[in-house]
């Protein structure tokens, strides 16, 4: 009995002596659990979780507008594509058995195809996808493209007769004067995989080898390639249209050419964003509303006039003067599902090519 | 609950938080479709590129270690043993780069020396220098310099700490027959050699596993391979396998440390202030050395911050930055504080277990904490997802608690070693006397040991806070949607974000990191005391 009383007394003294630490610690943890569960104060039923591979500076304003217009709280995880660190895509794959995300905003359809192949996405055909050309959406509704980048040739002003085809990379006239981004990542990989699907393996491999023999330089990303061209270190590079437009708006001495627009030429590779519904999404209704919003003409208009300068896939949407409407472009006719499969198969070749 | 049971409980919690995710990852890397398979490991180090990357990592780490030791050790000697003016200010300044995320230092040099940097816009000579130096920035020279500037303070601080443990009577006796140089060479340096080797090992390990700086400055190193598997191929098994060589190097160095250094680096008995020898007088060379040290400090510490401040511009940018990242900043402070508290709690009891030998697995436990500290954050992060992302553990995984679990896994080594060092200075007789007087173990902890270890606990909390605040590797992988921290936000905004905004956010990050440190530094007795 005495021991029990003593123990109780000791416990009381302990609590009194350390009430500040214990209370603060407990409040902190409690705050974190509550804020984590409620997502910072919003109603769980009125929220949507989106994983985003599009750059945060461009995607966040769109998501904020959606939240304001619908009252649905948006909780986002953003990617760090530039830093090549693991991000949204890998989280989705890692969380496959217990999905936390409702929607995935991919910055290229290849990622969306990978999710479909891994059984992570679900089919949803949005009413806003009707006017989007068939080549830019999955036929079963597992992803739908919107707001695209074009793969373009950015050329320094000082170049008198600029190249108009990607075959310029193998032209001896440009030996040592061209640069391309690391082909193991991003849109460069996607375009190379696309060439493999339309040219065949042999022709595509020969093209890559000839590029190396023509002393093409490698950069870490499209932005760096564009900066190299702007500084005059190289004459041209194959980059995304948003990188080129971005530097043009900054007044850098570069211009943009849509390659291979001739009659028997391949056309330029288009890289749309893609909206994906996640299989087993915790909030499917809010997810569908978000996808409808992303696929709307208004979103495409905003992304066209933002610094990302992305080309709307709906016809009739206003665009800035630096861009061409999608229906005025000769587009490379590819099957993105085939490109996604080919991308994985050519990785050993690309790794070996890097070591040449 | 007995002492042993309580400590075991703490250790088990730590192992579940830290080691189990990593074991889970390693197990999954050797199981394919339910069958044992080493397929992920077959291609490891088989290609020329992988050996090239490994060679790059070794070269970079060796250069950084050599430079850091070559400059850090003499600085430590100067600050600890001589009458150089402004020693405390220099110590504080040199430590600053270690406290902030490494990529921020890389970013600030980029803002200064990059093709579109401050120097390039200066025109004339500035443009010329920028053109030359910016090429050196991107690649091995730039990576080496940036990492050297970050890790320089490690050998500096450890040299100072171990110099304090040298018995002054030995030096005094030696000075009867030799000058200062002879004493340093024949007596002092050999006695502090274990500390120097420990600092070299730490710098090597930290720079070997570093990814963000080489990635930003475009120098391919082996950690790139692991991240490539994640980013390009989404192959977690291969990514785990790709991190095994990194783990292997870490283990080899830890084993060496355990075999040759452990006993001599753990039991630190600093000399009391009043028994120390008077400082060595630099006399005529004093001003010259002061100028040299000031120049090093200016280049390594001051210049990058000037670049950040210049790039950030005026108050408007900071107002915009705070407006856009207010939530991230508050979350960072909250998570770092919570993380530091948890780390201090676990670090204390794990450190107590190691110091007193209360559990038989003391050295294994120490090795596990250091192993997890050296492991790339991505491996721990993916392990956390694979272990905790279940419907039954959503209350952890879907909340910021998962971030705290990540901090616990990665940074317990820091707080436990600080505790060990602090407890080593508390006479065992204090606890024994209390025990003889009838106080149970919990009462001895609460009323004797914790108060006596107060400074160490505060120091441990500060260290835990800094490392938790600057973490990106784990946080980026596991933070719940909508709960990103400030370092993560800076990282995600770097893609096409306005450079002014990024610079302002970096300065805010630096301020948030340094404020508690400065607070603790300038309040007498809070952390610093005799022999601290």
Short mmCIF file of C-alpha atoms in Angstrom, two decimals, chain B residues 41-465:
data_model
loop_
_atom_site.label_atom_id
_atom_site.label_comp_id
_atom_site.label_asym_id
_atom_site.label_seq_id
_atom_site.Cartn_x
_atom_site.Cartn_y
_atom_site.Cartn_z
CA UNK B 41 22.52 -7.81 -58.51
CA UNK B 42 23.82 -9.58 -61.58
CA UNK B 43 24.44 -6.45 -63.56
CA UNK B 44 25.95 -4.61 -60.62
CA UNK B 45 29.37 -3.24 -61.40
CA UNK B 46 29.42 -5.22 -64.62
CA UNK B 47 29.36 -2.28 -66.99
CA UNK B 48 32.12 0.18 -67.68
CA UNK B 49 29.81 3.03 -66.75
CA UNK B 50 29.19 1.72 -63.25
CA UNK B 51 32.90 1.37 -62.57
CA UNK B 52 33.38 4.85 -63.93
CA UNK B 53 30.74 6.17 -61.57
CA UNK B 54 32.30 4.33 -58.65
CA UNK B 55 35.68 5.75 -59.61
CA UNK B 56 34.19 9.24 -59.70
CA UNK B 57 32.70 8.78 -56.24
CA UNK B 58 36.00 7.59 -54.80
CA UNK B 59 37.92 10.39 -56.48
CA UNK B 60 35.51 13.06 -55.29
CA UNK B 61 35.45 11.73 -51.72
CA UNK B 62 39.21 11.43 -51.59
CA UNK B 63 39.75 14.96 -52.84
CA UNK B 64 37.17 16.42 -50.46
CA UNK B 65 38.64 14.50 -47.52
CA UNK B 66 42.20 15.50 -48.36
CA UNK B 67 41.34 19.18 -48.75
CA UNK B 68 39.12 19.26 -45.67
CA UNK B 69 41.81 17.68 -43.52
CA UNK B 70 44.58 19.84 -45.00
CA UNK B 71 42.71 23.04 -44.09
CA UNK B 72 40.47 21.90 -41.23
CA UNK B 73 43.16 20.40 -38.98
CA UNK B 74 45.41 23.48 -39.01
CA UNK B 75 42.36 25.66 -38.40
CA UNK B 76 41.42 23.47 -35.44
CA UNK B 77 44.92 23.79 -34.03
CA UNK B 78 44.90 27.56 -34.54
CA UNK B 79 41.53 28.04 -32.84
CA UNK B 80 42.24 25.71 -29.93
CA UNK B 81 45.89 26.27 -29.16
CA UNK B 82 46.84 29.80 -30.20
CA UNK B 83 46.00 33.41 -29.40
CA UNK B 84 44.50 34.16 -32.82
CA UNK B 85 41.88 36.90 -32.41
CA UNK B 86 38.14 36.33 -33.11
CA UNK B 87 38.50 32.56 -32.71
CA UNK B 88 34.91 32.01 -31.54
CA UNK B 89 33.52 34.05 -34.40
CA UNK B 90 35.54 32.07 -36.93
CA UNK B 91 34.40 28.77 -35.42
CA UNK B 92 30.77 29.81 -35.70
CA UNK B 93 31.20 31.02 -39.28
CA UNK B 94 33.01 27.92 -40.50
CA UNK B 95 30.31 25.69 -39.04
CA UNK B 96 27.47 27.46 -40.86
CA UNK B 97 27.77 25.67 -44.24
CA UNK B 98 27.50 22.31 -42.44
CA UNK B 99 24.16 23.29 -40.97
CA UNK B 100 22.26 24.03 -44.15
CA UNK B 101 21.22 21.75 -47.03
CA UNK B 102 24.24 21.18 -49.27
CA UNK B 103 22.44 22.01 -52.50
CA UNK B 104 21.76 25.54 -51.23
CA UNK B 105 25.51 26.15 -51.15
CA UNK B 106 25.75 24.74 -54.67
CA UNK B 107 22.88 26.95 -55.80
CA UNK B 108 24.49 30.06 -54.34
CA UNK B 109 27.76 29.42 -56.18
CA UNK B 110 25.73 28.89 -59.33
CA UNK B 111 24.03 32.24 -58.80
CA UNK B 112 27.47 33.82 -58.54
CA UNK B 113 29.43 31.97 -61.21
CA UNK B 114 26.85 30.46 -63.55
CA UNK B 115 26.48 31.51 -67.16
CA UNK B 116 23.67 33.85 -66.13
CA UNK B 117 25.17 34.63 -62.75
CA UNK B 118 26.07 37.78 -60.91
CA UNK B 119 29.63 37.83 -62.20
CA UNK B 120 28.49 37.32 -65.80
CA UNK B 121 26.22 40.36 -65.51
CA UNK B 122 29.06 42.43 -64.07
CA UNK B 123 30.53 42.69 -67.54
CA UNK B 124 34.17 43.23 -68.44
CA UNK B 125 36.55 41.30 -66.23
CA UNK B 126 33.66 39.80 -64.31
CA UNK B 127 32.28 38.30 -67.50
CA UNK B 128 35.68 36.93 -68.42
CA UNK B 129 36.24 35.38 -64.99
CA UNK B 130 32.71 34.00 -65.03
CA UNK B 131 33.29 32.37 -68.39
CA UNK B 132 36.36 30.57 -67.11
CA UNK B 133 35.21 29.73 -63.62
CA UNK B 134 31.69 28.62 -64.56
CA UNK B 135 33.19 25.79 -66.59
CA UNK B 136 35.13 24.70 -63.51
CA UNK B 137 32.04 24.98 -61.31
CA UNK B 138 30.22 22.27 -63.25
CA UNK B 139 32.20 19.12 -62.78
CA UNK B 140 34.75 17.67 -60.41
CA UNK B 141 36.44 20.96 -59.38
CA UNK B 142 33.14 22.63 -58.46
CA UNK B 143 31.81 19.60 -56.58
CA UNK B 144 35.07 19.24 -54.69
CA UNK B 145 35.12 22.87 -53.67
CA UNK B 146 31.47 23.01 -52.58
CA UNK B 147 31.68 19.79 -50.54
CA UNK B 148 35.01 20.92 -49.06
CA UNK B 149 33.38 24.17 -47.91
CA UNK B 150 30.53 22.20 -46.31
CA UNK B 151 32.57 19.51 -44.55
CA UNK B 152 35.63 21.58 -43.62
CA UNK B 153 34.26 22.21 -40.15
CA UNK B 154 34.17 18.49 -39.28
CA UNK B 155 37.95 18.00 -39.02
CA UNK B 156 38.22 21.49 -37.55
CA UNK B 157 35.81 20.72 -34.71
CA UNK B 158 37.07 17.20 -34.04
CA UNK B 159 40.66 18.45 -33.95
CA UNK B 160 39.64 21.02 -31.35
CA UNK B 161 37.74 18.44 -29.30
CA UNK B 162 40.57 15.93 -29.29
CA UNK B 163 43.20 18.59 -28.57
CA UNK B 164 41.30 19.27 -25.36
CA UNK B 165 41.77 15.68 -24.28
CA UNK B 166 45.59 15.81 -24.47
CA UNK B 167 47.11 15.81 -21.02
CA UNK B 168 48.73 19.25 -20.71
CA UNK B 169 51.44 17.85 -18.45
CA UNK B 170 52.79 15.81 -21.35
CA UNK B 171 53.03 18.90 -23.53
CA UNK B 172 54.51 20.90 -20.70
CA UNK B 173 57.21 18.32 -20.11
CA UNK B 174 57.96 18.12 -23.82
CA UNK B 175 58.37 21.88 -24.06
CA UNK B 176 61.33 21.61 -21.72
CA UNK B 177 63.27 19.91 -24.47
CA UNK B 178 61.57 21.04 -27.67
CA UNK B 179 59.89 23.98 -29.31
CA UNK B 180 56.22 24.30 -30.17
CA UNK B 181 56.59 22.56 -33.52
CA UNK B 182 58.43 19.63 -32.04
CA UNK B 183 55.83 19.22 -29.30
CA UNK B 184 53.04 19.37 -31.84
CA UNK B 185 54.70 16.82 -34.10
CA UNK B 186 56.00 14.44 -31.48
CA UNK B 187 53.36 14.58 -28.76
CA UNK B 188 50.14 16.37 -29.62
CA UNK B 189 49.33 15.17 -33.11
CA UNK B 190 50.04 11.49 -32.42
CA UNK B 191 47.73 11.69 -29.42
CA UNK B 192 44.89 13.24 -31.40
CA UNK B 193 45.42 10.96 -34.40
CA UNK B 194 42.33 8.81 -33.60
CA UNK B 195 40.19 11.94 -33.80
CA UNK B 196 41.79 12.99 -37.07
CA UNK B 197 41.18 9.57 -38.57
CA UNK B 198 37.60 9.63 -37.35
CA UNK B 199 37.01 13.02 -38.97
CA UNK B 200 38.58 11.81 -42.22
CA UNK B 201 36.31 8.78 -42.20
CA UNK B 202 33.21 10.92 -41.55
CA UNK B 203 34.02 13.38 -44.32
CA UNK B 204 34.74 10.52 -46.73
CA UNK B 205 31.45 8.76 -45.93
CA UNK B 206 29.36 11.90 -46.13
CA UNK B 207 30.82 13.01 -49.45
CA UNK B 208 30.69 9.46 -50.83
CA UNK B 209 26.95 9.23 -50.27
CA UNK B 210 26.23 12.80 -51.29
CA UNK B 211 23.98 13.12 -54.31
CA UNK B 212 22.36 16.54 -54.47
CA UNK B 213 25.54 18.59 -54.99
CA UNK B 214 27.14 16.37 -57.67
CA UNK B 215 23.77 16.10 -59.38
CA UNK B 216 23.25 19.86 -59.40
CA UNK B 217 26.81 20.51 -60.54
CA UNK B 218 26.59 17.74 -63.14
CA UNK B 219 29.28 15.38 -61.99
CA UNK B 220 28.12 11.80 -62.27
CA UNK B 221 28.76 9.75 -59.16
CA UNK B 222 27.67 6.29 -58.05
CA UNK B 223 24.58 7.38 -56.06
CA UNK B 224 23.30 8.56 -59.45
CA UNK B 225 22.94 4.91 -60.46
CA UNK B 226 20.55 4.21 -57.63
CA UNK B 227 18.48 7.25 -58.43
CA UNK B 228 18.52 6.46 -62.13
CA UNK B 229 16.91 3.11 -61.39
CA UNK B 230 14.19 4.92 -59.48
CA UNK B 231 13.69 7.81 -61.85
CA UNK B 232 14.15 6.25 -65.26
CA UNK B 233 13.13 2.63 -64.77
CA UNK B 234 10.96 2.58 -61.62
CA UNK B 235 12.84 -0.55 -60.66
CA UNK B 236 12.99 -0.56 -56.85
CA UNK B 237 14.81 -3.90 -56.65
CA UNK B 238 17.52 -2.72 -58.97
CA UNK B 239 17.72 0.62 -57.16
CA UNK B 240 18.22 -1.14 -53.83
CA UNK B 241 20.82 -3.39 -55.41
CA UNK B 242 22.53 -0.33 -56.86
CA UNK B 243 22.83 1.16 -53.39
CA UNK B 244 24.54 -1.99 -52.00
CA UNK B 245 28.08 -0.88 -53.00
CA UNK B 246 27.45 2.36 -51.11
CA UNK B 247 26.32 0.32 -48.14
CA UNK B 248 29.38 -1.90 -48.52
CA UNK B 249 31.83 0.99 -48.41
CA UNK B 250 30.02 2.38 -45.36
CA UNK B 251 30.23 -0.96 -43.57
CA UNK B 252 33.93 -1.41 -44.32
CA UNK B 253 34.75 1.98 -42.86
CA UNK B 254 32.52 1.38 -39.85
CA UNK B 255 34.24 -1.93 -39.19
CA UNK B 256 37.61 -0.21 -39.40
CA UNK B 257 36.42 2.43 -37.00
CA UNK B 258 35.11 -0.19 -34.62
CA UNK B 259 38.32 -2.21 -34.77
CA UNK B 260 40.90 0.54 -34.50
CA UNK B 261 39.30 3.69 -33.20
CA UNK B 262 36.22 3.01 -31.14
CA UNK B 263 37.75 2.79 -27.69
CA UNK B 264 39.95 5.79 -28.34
CA UNK B 265 37.22 8.02 -29.78
CA UNK B 266 34.52 7.27 -27.28
CA UNK B 267 36.15 7.96 -23.97
CA UNK B 268 36.80 11.67 -24.20
CA UNK B 269 38.03 13.36 -21.05
CA UNK B 270 38.57 17.02 -21.84
CA UNK B 271 41.02 18.93 -19.74
CA UNK B 272 39.41 21.41 -17.37
CA UNK B 273 39.80 25.04 -18.43
CA UNK B 274 42.00 26.01 -15.50
CA UNK B 275 44.48 23.20 -16.14
CA UNK B 276 45.05 24.03 -19.79
CA UNK B 277 48.31 25.49 -20.97
CA UNK B 278 48.33 29.15 -21.96
CA UNK B 279 47.72 29.68 -25.68
CA UNK B 280 50.65 29.64 -28.04
CA UNK B 281 51.54 33.19 -28.95
CA UNK B 282 51.70 33.78 -32.70
CA UNK B 283 53.65 37.03 -32.27
CA UNK B 284 54.78 38.50 -35.61
CA UNK B 285 52.86 36.00 -37.68
CA UNK B 286 49.59 36.76 -35.94
CA UNK B 287 48.31 39.39 -38.39
CA UNK B 288 49.35 37.42 -41.42
CA UNK B 289 47.60 34.30 -40.18
CA UNK B 290 44.54 36.35 -39.25
CA UNK B 291 44.37 37.73 -42.79
CA UNK B 292 44.78 34.26 -44.28
CA UNK B 293 42.07 32.73 -42.09
CA UNK B 294 39.79 35.68 -42.81
CA UNK B 295 40.27 35.19 -46.55
CA UNK B 296 39.45 31.49 -46.32
CA UNK B 297 36.39 32.30 -44.25
CA UNK B 298 35.30 34.99 -46.68
CA UNK B 299 35.55 32.74 -49.72
CA UNK B 300 34.12 29.60 -48.14
CA UNK B 301 31.35 31.10 -46.01
CA UNK B 302 30.60 34.75 -46.78
CA UNK B 303 30.69 34.80 -50.58
CA UNK B 304 27.93 32.21 -51.16
CA UNK B 305 25.62 34.08 -48.81
CA UNK B 306 26.35 37.37 -50.50
CA UNK B 307 25.44 35.67 -53.78
CA UNK B 308 22.15 34.43 -52.33
CA UNK B 309 21.32 37.80 -50.84
CA UNK B 310 22.17 39.61 -54.06
CA UNK B 311 20.11 37.25 -56.15
CA UNK B 312 17.13 37.44 -53.82
CA UNK B 313 16.90 41.19 -54.27
CA UNK B 314 14.75 43.45 -52.12
CA UNK B 315 12.14 42.95 -49.39
CA UNK B 316 9.35 42.42 -51.95
CA UNK B 317 10.86 39.09 -52.96
CA UNK B 318 10.98 37.94 -49.35
CA UNK B 319 7.38 39.01 -48.82
CA UNK B 320 6.33 37.02 -51.88
CA UNK B 321 8.47 34.07 -50.81
CA UNK B 322 6.94 33.99 -47.34
CA UNK B 323 3.47 34.37 -48.83
CA UNK B 324 3.99 31.41 -51.13
CA UNK B 325 5.83 29.20 -48.69
CA UNK B 326 4.39 30.18 -45.33
CA UNK B 327 2.73 26.81 -44.85
CA UNK B 328 5.88 24.95 -45.83
CA UNK B 329 7.99 27.02 -43.45
CA UNK B 330 5.67 26.45 -40.50
CA UNK B 331 5.52 22.75 -41.25
CA UNK B 332 9.31 22.58 -41.47
CA UNK B 333 9.67 24.20 -38.06
CA UNK B 334 7.03 21.93 -36.54
CA UNK B 335 8.39 18.70 -38.00
CA UNK B 336 11.98 19.64 -37.19
CA UNK B 337 11.06 20.48 -33.59
CA UNK B 338 9.08 17.28 -33.16
CA UNK B 339 11.83 15.31 -34.84
CA UNK B 340 14.48 16.85 -32.63
CA UNK B 341 12.48 16.03 -29.51
CA UNK B 342 11.99 12.41 -30.56
CA UNK B 343 15.64 12.14 -31.60
CA UNK B 344 16.79 13.53 -28.27
CA UNK B 345 14.57 11.11 -26.37
CA UNK B 346 15.69 8.04 -28.31
CA UNK B 347 19.27 9.25 -28.63
CA UNK B 348 19.55 9.68 -24.88
CA UNK B 349 18.44 6.18 -24.01
CA UNK B 350 20.27 4.51 -26.87
CA UNK B 351 23.38 6.52 -25.94
CA UNK B 352 22.90 5.48 -22.32
CA UNK B 353 22.70 1.83 -23.40
CA UNK B 354 25.93 2.19 -25.35
CA UNK B 355 27.82 4.14 -22.69
CA UNK B 356 26.86 2.00 -19.71
CA UNK B 357 26.70 -1.34 -21.48
CA UNK B 358 23.24 -1.86 -20.01
CA UNK B 359 22.42 -4.02 -23.01
CA UNK B 360 24.85 -6.59 -24.34
CA UNK B 361 24.45 -5.40 -27.94
CA UNK B 362 25.92 -1.95 -27.27
CA UNK B 363 28.42 -1.86 -30.13
CA UNK B 364 26.05 -3.48 -32.61
CA UNK B 365 23.49 -0.86 -31.70
CA UNK B 366 26.01 1.92 -32.26
CA UNK B 367 26.99 0.46 -35.62
CA UNK B 368 23.34 0.25 -36.70
CA UNK B 369 22.75 3.92 -35.89
CA UNK B 370 25.82 5.02 -37.83
CA UNK B 371 24.99 2.66 -40.69
CA UNK B 372 21.53 4.18 -41.06
CA UNK B 373 23.02 7.66 -40.91
CA UNK B 374 25.36 6.90 -43.79
CA UNK B 375 22.70 5.14 -45.90
CA UNK B 376 21.19 7.19 -48.77
CA UNK B 377 17.89 8.73 -47.72
CA UNK B 378 16.13 7.35 -50.79
CA UNK B 379 16.68 3.74 -49.72
CA UNK B 380 15.26 4.49 -46.29
CA UNK B 381 12.36 6.41 -47.83
CA UNK B 382 11.30 3.65 -50.20
CA UNK B 383 11.67 1.17 -47.36
CA UNK B 384 9.36 3.28 -45.22
CA UNK B 385 6.75 3.33 -47.97
CA UNK B 386 6.92 -0.42 -48.52
CA UNK B 387 6.64 -1.11 -44.79
CA UNK B 388 4.15 1.49 -43.59
CA UNK B 389 1.83 2.02 -46.54
CA UNK B 390 -0.93 -0.39 -45.48
CA UNK B 391 -4.58 0.27 -44.59
CA UNK B 392 -3.81 -0.62 -40.94
CA UNK B 393 -0.97 1.85 -40.59
CA UNK B 394 -2.52 4.80 -42.41
CA UNK B 395 -2.61 6.67 -39.12
CA UNK B 396 1.17 6.86 -39.45
CA UNK B 397 1.73 6.75 -43.20
CA UNK B 398 -0.86 9.36 -44.17
CA UNK B 399 0.26 11.80 -41.50
CA UNK B 400 3.48 13.72 -40.87
CA UNK B 401 4.39 11.02 -38.35
CA UNK B 402 5.93 9.07 -41.22
CA UNK B 403 8.36 11.95 -41.77
CA UNK B 404 9.32 11.84 -38.08
CA UNK B 405 9.88 8.08 -38.31
CA UNK B 406 12.23 8.79 -41.20
CA UNK B 407 14.18 11.32 -39.14
CA UNK B 408 14.41 8.82 -36.31
CA UNK B 409 15.81 6.20 -38.66
CA UNK B 410 18.41 8.46 -40.21
CA UNK B 411 19.66 10.80 -37.49
CA UNK B 412 19.61 8.89 -34.19
CA UNK B 413 23.36 8.33 -34.54
CA UNK B 414 23.97 12.03 -33.98
CA UNK B 415 21.99 12.39 -30.75
CA UNK B 416 23.12 9.06 -29.36
CA UNK B 417 26.80 9.89 -29.84
CA UNK B 418 26.34 13.31 -28.26
CA UNK B 419 24.69 11.59 -25.30
CA UNK B 420 27.55 9.09 -25.06
CA UNK B 421 30.08 11.90 -24.99
CA UNK B 422 28.11 13.79 -22.34
CA UNK B 423 27.42 10.78 -20.13
CA UNK B 424 31.10 9.86 -20.29
CA UNK B 425 31.83 13.00 -18.33
CA UNK B 426 29.33 12.32 -15.56
CA UNK B 427 31.01 10.34 -12.78
CA UNK B 428 29.41 6.94 -12.39
CA UNK B 429 29.61 7.46 -8.64
CA UNK B 430 26.71 9.96 -8.87
CA UNK B 431 24.31 7.34 -10.13
CA UNK B 432 25.73 4.68 -7.87
CA UNK B 433 25.29 6.87 -4.80
CA UNK B 434 21.67 7.46 -5.70
CA UNK B 435 21.18 3.74 -6.18
CA UNK B 436 22.71 3.00 -2.83
CA UNK B 437 20.36 5.57 -1.31
CA UNK B 438 17.44 3.54 -2.65
CA UNK B 439 16.45 5.49 -5.77
CA UNK B 440 15.06 3.32 -8.56
CA UNK B 441 16.38 3.57 -12.08
CA UNK B 442 13.69 5.92 -13.40
CA UNK B 443 14.19 8.30 -10.47
CA UNK B 444 17.96 8.23 -11.05
CA UNK B 445 17.39 9.08 -14.69
CA UNK B 446 14.93 11.89 -14.08
CA UNK B 447 16.56 13.51 -11.08
CA UNK B 448 20.26 12.75 -11.56
CA UNK B 449 21.31 11.78 -15.05
CA UNK B 450 19.05 13.94 -17.22
CA UNK B 451 19.71 17.16 -15.28
CA UNK B 452 23.44 16.47 -15.30
CA UNK B 453 23.33 15.73 -19.03
CA UNK B 454 21.24 18.82 -19.70
CA UNK B 455 23.78 20.57 -21.91
CA UNK B 456 24.31 17.47 -23.97
CA UNK B 457 20.56 17.04 -24.37
CA UNK B 458 20.14 20.62 -25.53
CA UNK B 459 23.08 20.24 -27.92
CA UNK B 460 21.57 16.98 -29.17
CA UNK B 461 18.20 18.68 -29.65
CA UNK B 462 19.81 21.45 -31.69
CA UNK B 463 21.72 19.00 -33.85
CA UNK B 464 18.58 16.89 -34.35
CA UNK B 465 16.63 20.05 -35.25
#
